[in-house]
CSV table of C-alpha atoms in Angstrom, one decimal:
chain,number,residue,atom,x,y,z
A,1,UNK,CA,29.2,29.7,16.6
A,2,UNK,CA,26.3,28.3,14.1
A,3,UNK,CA,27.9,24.9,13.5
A,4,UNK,CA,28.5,24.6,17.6
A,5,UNK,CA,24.2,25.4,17.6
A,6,UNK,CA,23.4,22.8,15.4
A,7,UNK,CA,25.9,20.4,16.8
A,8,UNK,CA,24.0,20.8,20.0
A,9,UNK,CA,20.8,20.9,18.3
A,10,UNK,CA,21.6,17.7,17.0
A,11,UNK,CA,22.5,16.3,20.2
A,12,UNK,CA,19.0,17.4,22.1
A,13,UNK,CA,17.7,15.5,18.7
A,14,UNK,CA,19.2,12.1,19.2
A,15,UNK,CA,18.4,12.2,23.0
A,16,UNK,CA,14.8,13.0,22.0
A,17,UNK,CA,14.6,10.3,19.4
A,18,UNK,CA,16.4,7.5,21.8
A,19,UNK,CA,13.4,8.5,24.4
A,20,UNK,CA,11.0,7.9,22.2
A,21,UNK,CA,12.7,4.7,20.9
A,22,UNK,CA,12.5,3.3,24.2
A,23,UNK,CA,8.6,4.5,24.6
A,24,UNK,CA,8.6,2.2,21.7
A,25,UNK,CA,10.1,-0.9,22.7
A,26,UNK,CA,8.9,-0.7,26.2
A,27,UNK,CA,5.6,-0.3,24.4
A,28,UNK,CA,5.7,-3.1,22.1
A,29,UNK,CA,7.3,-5.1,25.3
A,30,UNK,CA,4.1,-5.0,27.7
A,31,UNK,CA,2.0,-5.1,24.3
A,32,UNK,CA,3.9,-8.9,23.2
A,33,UNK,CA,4.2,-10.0,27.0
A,34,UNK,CA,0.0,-9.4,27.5
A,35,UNK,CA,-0.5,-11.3,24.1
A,36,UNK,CA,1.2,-14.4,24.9
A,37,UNK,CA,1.1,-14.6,28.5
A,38,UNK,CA,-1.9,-12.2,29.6
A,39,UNK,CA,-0.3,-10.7,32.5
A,40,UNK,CA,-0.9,-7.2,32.0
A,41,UNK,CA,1.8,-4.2,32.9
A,42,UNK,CA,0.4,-2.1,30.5
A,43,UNK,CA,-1.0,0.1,33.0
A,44,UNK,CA,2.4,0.0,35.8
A,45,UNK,CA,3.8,3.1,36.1
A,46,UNK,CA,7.1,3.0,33.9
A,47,UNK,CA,9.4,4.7,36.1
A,48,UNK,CA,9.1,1.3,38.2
A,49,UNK,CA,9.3,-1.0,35.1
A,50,UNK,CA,11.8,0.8,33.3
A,51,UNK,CA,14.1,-0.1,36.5
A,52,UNK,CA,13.3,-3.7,36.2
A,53,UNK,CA,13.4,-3.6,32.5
A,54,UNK,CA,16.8,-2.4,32.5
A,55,UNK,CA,18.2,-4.7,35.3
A,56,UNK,CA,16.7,-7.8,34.0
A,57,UNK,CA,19.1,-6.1,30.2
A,58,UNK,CA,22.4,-5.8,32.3
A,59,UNK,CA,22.0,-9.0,33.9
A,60,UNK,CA,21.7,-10.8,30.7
A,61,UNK,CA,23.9,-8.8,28.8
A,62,UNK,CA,21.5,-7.4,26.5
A,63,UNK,CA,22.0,-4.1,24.6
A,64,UNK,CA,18.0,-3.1,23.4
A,65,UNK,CA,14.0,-3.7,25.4
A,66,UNK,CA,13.7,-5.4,22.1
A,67,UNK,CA,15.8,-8.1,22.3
A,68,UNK,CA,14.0,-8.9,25.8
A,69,UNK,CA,11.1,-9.3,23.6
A,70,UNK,CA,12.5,-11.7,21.5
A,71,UNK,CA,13.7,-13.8,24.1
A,72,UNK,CA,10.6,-13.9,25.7
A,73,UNK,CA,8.5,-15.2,22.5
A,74,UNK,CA,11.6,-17.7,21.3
A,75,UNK,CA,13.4,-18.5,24.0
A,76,UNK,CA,11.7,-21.5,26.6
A,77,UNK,CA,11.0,-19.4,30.4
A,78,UNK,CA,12.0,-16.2,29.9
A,79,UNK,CA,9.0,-15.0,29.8
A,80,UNK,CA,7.9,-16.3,33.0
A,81,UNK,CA,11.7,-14.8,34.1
A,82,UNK,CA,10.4,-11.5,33.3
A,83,UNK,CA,6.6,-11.7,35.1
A,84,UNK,CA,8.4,-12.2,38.1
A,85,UNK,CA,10.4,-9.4,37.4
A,86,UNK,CA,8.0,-7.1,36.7
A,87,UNK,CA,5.8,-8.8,39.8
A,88,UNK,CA,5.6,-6.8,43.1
A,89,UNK,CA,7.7,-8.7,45.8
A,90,UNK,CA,8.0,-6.2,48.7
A,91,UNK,CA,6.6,-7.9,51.7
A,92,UNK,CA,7.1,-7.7,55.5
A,93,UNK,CA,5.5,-9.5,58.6
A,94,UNK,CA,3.7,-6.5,60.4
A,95,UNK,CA,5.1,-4.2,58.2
A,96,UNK,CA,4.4,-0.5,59.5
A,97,UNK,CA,3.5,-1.6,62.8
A,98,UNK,CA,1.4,1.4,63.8
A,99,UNK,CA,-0.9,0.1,61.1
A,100,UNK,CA,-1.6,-3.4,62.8
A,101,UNK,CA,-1.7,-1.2,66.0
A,102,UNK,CA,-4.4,0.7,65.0
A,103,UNK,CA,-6.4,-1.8,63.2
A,104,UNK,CA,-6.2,-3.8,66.5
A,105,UNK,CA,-7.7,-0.9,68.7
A,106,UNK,CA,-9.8,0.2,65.8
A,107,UNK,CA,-11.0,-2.0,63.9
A,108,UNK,CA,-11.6,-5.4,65.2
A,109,UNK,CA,-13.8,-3.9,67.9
A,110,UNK,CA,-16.4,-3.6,64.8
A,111,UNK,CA,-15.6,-7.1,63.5
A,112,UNK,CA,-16.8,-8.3,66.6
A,113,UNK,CA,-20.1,-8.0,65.4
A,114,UNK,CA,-20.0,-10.3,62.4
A,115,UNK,CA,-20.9,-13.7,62.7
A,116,UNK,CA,-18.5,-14.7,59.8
A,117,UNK,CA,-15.6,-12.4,58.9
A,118,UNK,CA,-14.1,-12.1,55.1
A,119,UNK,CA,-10.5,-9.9,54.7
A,120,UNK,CA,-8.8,-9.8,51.1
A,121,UNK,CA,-5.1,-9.1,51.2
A,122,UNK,CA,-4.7,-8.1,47.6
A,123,UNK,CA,-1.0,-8.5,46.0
A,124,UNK,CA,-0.2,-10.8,48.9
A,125,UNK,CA,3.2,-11.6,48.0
A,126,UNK,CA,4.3,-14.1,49.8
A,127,UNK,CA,1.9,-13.5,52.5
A,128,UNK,CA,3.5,-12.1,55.2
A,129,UNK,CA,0.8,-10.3,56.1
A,130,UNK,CA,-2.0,-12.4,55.9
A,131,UNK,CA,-0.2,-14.4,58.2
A,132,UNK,CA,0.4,-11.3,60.6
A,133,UNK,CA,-3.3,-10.5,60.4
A,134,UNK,CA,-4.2,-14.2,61.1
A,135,UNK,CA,-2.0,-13.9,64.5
A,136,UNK,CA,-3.8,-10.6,64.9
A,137,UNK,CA,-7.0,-12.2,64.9
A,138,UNK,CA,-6.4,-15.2,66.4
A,139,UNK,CA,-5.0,-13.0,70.0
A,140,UNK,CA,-8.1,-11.4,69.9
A,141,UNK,CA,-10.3,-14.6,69.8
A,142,UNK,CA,-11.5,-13.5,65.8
A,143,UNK,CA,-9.6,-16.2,63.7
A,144,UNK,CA,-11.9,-19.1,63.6
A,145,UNK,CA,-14.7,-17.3,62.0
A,146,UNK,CA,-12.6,-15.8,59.6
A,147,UNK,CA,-11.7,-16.3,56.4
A,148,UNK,CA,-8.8,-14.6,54.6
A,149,UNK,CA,-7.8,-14.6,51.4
A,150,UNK,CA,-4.3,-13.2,50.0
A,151,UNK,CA,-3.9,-13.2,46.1
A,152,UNK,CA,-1.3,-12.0,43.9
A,153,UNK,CA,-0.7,-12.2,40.2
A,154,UNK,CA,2.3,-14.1,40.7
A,155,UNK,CA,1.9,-17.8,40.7
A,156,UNK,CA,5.1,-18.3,41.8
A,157,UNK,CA,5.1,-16.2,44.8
A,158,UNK,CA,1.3,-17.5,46.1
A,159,UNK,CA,2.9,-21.2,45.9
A,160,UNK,CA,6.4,-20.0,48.2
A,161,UNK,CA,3.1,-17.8,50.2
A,162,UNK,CA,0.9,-21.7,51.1
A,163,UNK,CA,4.0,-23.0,52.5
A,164,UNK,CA,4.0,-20.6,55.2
A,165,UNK,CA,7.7,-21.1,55.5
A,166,UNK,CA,10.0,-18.0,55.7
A,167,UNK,CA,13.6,-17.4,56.0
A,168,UNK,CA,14.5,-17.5,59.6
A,169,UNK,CA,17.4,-14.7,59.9
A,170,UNK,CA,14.1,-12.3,59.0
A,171,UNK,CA,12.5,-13.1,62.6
A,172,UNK,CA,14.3,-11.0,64.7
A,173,UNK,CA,13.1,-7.8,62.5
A,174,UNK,CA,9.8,-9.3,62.3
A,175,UNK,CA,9.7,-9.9,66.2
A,176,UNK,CA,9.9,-6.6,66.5
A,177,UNK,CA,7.6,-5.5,64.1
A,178,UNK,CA,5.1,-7.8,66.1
A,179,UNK,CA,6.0,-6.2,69.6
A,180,UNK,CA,5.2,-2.5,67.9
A,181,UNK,CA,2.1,-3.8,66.4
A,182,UNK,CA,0.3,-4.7,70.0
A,183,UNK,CA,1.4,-8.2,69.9
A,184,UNK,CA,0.1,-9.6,73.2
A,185,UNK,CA,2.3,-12.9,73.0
A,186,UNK,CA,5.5,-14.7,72.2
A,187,UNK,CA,6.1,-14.0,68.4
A,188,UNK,CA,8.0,-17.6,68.5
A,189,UNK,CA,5.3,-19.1,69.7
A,190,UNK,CA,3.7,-19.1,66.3
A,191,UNK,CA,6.2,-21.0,64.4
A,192,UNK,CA,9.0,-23.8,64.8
A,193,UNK,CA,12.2,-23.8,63.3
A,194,UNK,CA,15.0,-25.7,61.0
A,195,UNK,CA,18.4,-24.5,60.3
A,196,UNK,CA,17.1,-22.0,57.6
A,197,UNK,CA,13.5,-21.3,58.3
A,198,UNK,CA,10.6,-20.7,60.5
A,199,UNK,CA,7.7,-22.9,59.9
A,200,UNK,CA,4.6,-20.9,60.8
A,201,UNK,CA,1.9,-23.4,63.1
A,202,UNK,CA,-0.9,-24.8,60.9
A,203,UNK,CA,-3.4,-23.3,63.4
A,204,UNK,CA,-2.5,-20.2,61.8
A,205,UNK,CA,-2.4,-21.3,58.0
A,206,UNK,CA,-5.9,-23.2,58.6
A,207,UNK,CA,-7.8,-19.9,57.6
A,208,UNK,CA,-6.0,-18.3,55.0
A,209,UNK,CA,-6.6,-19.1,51.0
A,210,UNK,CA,-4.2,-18.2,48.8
A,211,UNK,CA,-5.2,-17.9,45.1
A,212,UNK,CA,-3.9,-16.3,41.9
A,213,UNK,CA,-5.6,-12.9,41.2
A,214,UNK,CA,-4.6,-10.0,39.0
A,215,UNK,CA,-5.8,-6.4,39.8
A,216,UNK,CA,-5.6,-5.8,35.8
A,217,UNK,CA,-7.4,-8.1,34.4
A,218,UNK,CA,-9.8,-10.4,37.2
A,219,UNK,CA,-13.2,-9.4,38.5
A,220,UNK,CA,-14.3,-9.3,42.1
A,221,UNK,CA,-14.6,-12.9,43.4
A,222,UNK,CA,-16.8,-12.9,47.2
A,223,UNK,CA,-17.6,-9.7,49.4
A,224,UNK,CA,-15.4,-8.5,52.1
A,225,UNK,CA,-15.6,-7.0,55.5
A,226,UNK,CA,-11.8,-6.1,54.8
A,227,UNK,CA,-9.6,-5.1,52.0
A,228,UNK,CA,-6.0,-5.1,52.4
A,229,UNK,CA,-3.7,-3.7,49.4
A,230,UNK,CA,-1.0,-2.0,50.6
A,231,UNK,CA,2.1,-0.4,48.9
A,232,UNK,CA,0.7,-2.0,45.6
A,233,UNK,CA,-0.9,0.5,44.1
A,234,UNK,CA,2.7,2.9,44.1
A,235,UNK,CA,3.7,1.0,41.4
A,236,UNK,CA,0.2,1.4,39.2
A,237,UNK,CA,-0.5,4.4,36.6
A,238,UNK,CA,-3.9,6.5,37.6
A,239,UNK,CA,-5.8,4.6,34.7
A,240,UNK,CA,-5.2,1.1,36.8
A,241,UNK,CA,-5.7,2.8,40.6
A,242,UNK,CA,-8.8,3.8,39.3
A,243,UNK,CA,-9.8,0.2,38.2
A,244,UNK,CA,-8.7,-0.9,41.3
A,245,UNK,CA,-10.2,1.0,43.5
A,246,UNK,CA,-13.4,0.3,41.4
A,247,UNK,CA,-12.9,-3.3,42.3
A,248,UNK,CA,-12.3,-2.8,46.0
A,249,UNK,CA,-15.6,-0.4,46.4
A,250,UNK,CA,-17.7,-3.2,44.3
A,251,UNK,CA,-16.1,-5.8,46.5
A,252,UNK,CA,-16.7,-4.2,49.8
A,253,UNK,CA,-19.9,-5.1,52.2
A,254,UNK,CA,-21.5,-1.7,53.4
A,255,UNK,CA,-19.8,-0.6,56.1
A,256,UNK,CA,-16.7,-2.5,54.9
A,257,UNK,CA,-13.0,-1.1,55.4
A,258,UNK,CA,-10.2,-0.8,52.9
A,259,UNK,CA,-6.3,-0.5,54.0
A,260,UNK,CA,-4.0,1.1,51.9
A,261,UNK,CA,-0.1,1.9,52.2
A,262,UNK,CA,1.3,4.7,53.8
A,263,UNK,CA,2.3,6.5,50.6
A,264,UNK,CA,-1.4,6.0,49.1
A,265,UNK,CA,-4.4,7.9,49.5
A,266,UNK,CA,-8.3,7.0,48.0
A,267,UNK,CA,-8.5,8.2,44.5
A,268,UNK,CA,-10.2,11.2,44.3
A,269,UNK,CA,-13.6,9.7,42.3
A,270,UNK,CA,-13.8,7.6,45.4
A,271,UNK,CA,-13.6,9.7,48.2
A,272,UNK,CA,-17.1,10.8,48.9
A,273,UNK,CA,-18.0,7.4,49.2
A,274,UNK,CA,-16.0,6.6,52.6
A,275,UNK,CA,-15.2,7.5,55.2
A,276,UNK,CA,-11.4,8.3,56.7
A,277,UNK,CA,-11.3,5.9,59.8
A,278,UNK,CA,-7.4,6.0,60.3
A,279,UNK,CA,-6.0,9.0,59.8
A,280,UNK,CA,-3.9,10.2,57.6
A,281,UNK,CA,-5.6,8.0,54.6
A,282,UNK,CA,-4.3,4.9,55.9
A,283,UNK,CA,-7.8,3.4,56.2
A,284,UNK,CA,-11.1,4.0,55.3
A,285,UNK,CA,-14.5,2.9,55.5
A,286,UNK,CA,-17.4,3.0,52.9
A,287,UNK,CA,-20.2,4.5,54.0
């Protein structure tokens, strides 16, 4: 019986020390990937980058989180290979259509009263919804004194988000994403068409800036009547919500309103200073 203990004493030893290995090495991975590149996942919750870390290992056949390391500092593009793994991708045209609904019935009213209108989509993607706002805007007579801006930290993806060019066996699902939003039109009407792709109209590109921006590392850059960042901050630890949200609140005009997704709520430091305008915490507005 005593040498079956230690056996499994042993075991619940090497499973502690392999966990704490990895700690390590995922550690010393975000630490090597900030140095030489200064993207910074230091602060990404690690449930979300350990997936990635390991799929980018089985895909290259590598055994240790160490040896991505070494790739990354020796070996020419791997380590802009791994940034866009570790980059947030997850992107829809009016994706959670109740959102765009509300926004439309709730929000623009109050827009209405700007002269000039400035909306931030923060961790764009590849800007599928700064285009569906742009629509959004445009149907209710808004878009020419708007200007949006959708950044990401991913250079990549802001270049594939200017084109404005998307795959077209995605419209159908994004037609009816528009149709549940309130769209007041003909979805097709906004875009033309190759064998592969919609093509949406320049009208609609005209007022949207796309720029590299990264919620870790970059300061505020203009003041905004709206601030988009949806189903991003999921994938942050609670040290780098709280820098966002720090950044959204400084970069807010009074009265200004923030969107989140519909698994995020305002963290808690920050709560006092809005107010919940769609319920439940989808939106807010600072008082």
């Amino acid at each position: 019986m005593s040498v079956e203990r230690e056996d499994k004493h042993a075991g619940s030893g090497t499973n502690a020390a392999q966990s704490e290995r990895e700690k390590l090495e995922i550690h010393l991975l975000l630490e090597g990937i900030y140095s030489a590149s200064g993207f910074d996942f230091r602060n990404y919750a690690r449930s979300s980058l350990r997936r990635r870390i390991y799929h980018r290992m089985q895909l290259d056949g590598l055994l240790t989180v160490t040896s991505l390391l070494e790739k990354a500092l020796h070996e020419p593009g791997y380590l802009d290979l791994l940034v866009n793994d570790f980059s947030i991708k997850v992107t829809e045209m009016f994706r959670d259509p109740s959102f765009f609904r509300l926004f439309r019935q709730r929000v623009v009213p109050e827009l209405r009263r700007y002269p000039e209108i400035r909306i931030w989509h923060a961790g764009c993607a590849t800007g599928e919804e700064a285009y569906s706002m742009a629509i959004l805007l445009q149907e209710e007579g808004l878009l020419e004194r708007t200007k949006l801006y959708g950044t990401d930290m991913n250079e990549q993806v802001v270049r594939s988000a200017r084109e404005g060019r998307f795959p077209l066996k995605r419209m159908q699902a994004y037609t009816k994403n528009y149709l549940q939003a309130g769209g007041a039109g003909e979805f097709s009407s906004y875009y033309s068409t190759n064998h592969e792709y919609a093509l949406f109209d320049p009208s609609i590109k005209a007022n949207i800036t796309f720029a590299q921006h990264n919620l870790a590392t970059d300061r505020s850059f203009n003041e905004f009547h709206v601030i988009l960042c949806r189903n991003v901050l999921i994938y942050f630890d609670a040290v780098l919500q709280r820098r966002s949200h720090g950044l959204f609140y400084d970069s807010l005009a009074p009265e200004g309103f923030i969107g989140l997704g519909h698994m995020e709520t305002m963290a808690a430091a920050y709560k006092a200073k809005y107010e919940e305008w769609i319920p439940p915490g989808h939106l807010y507005r600072k008082k």
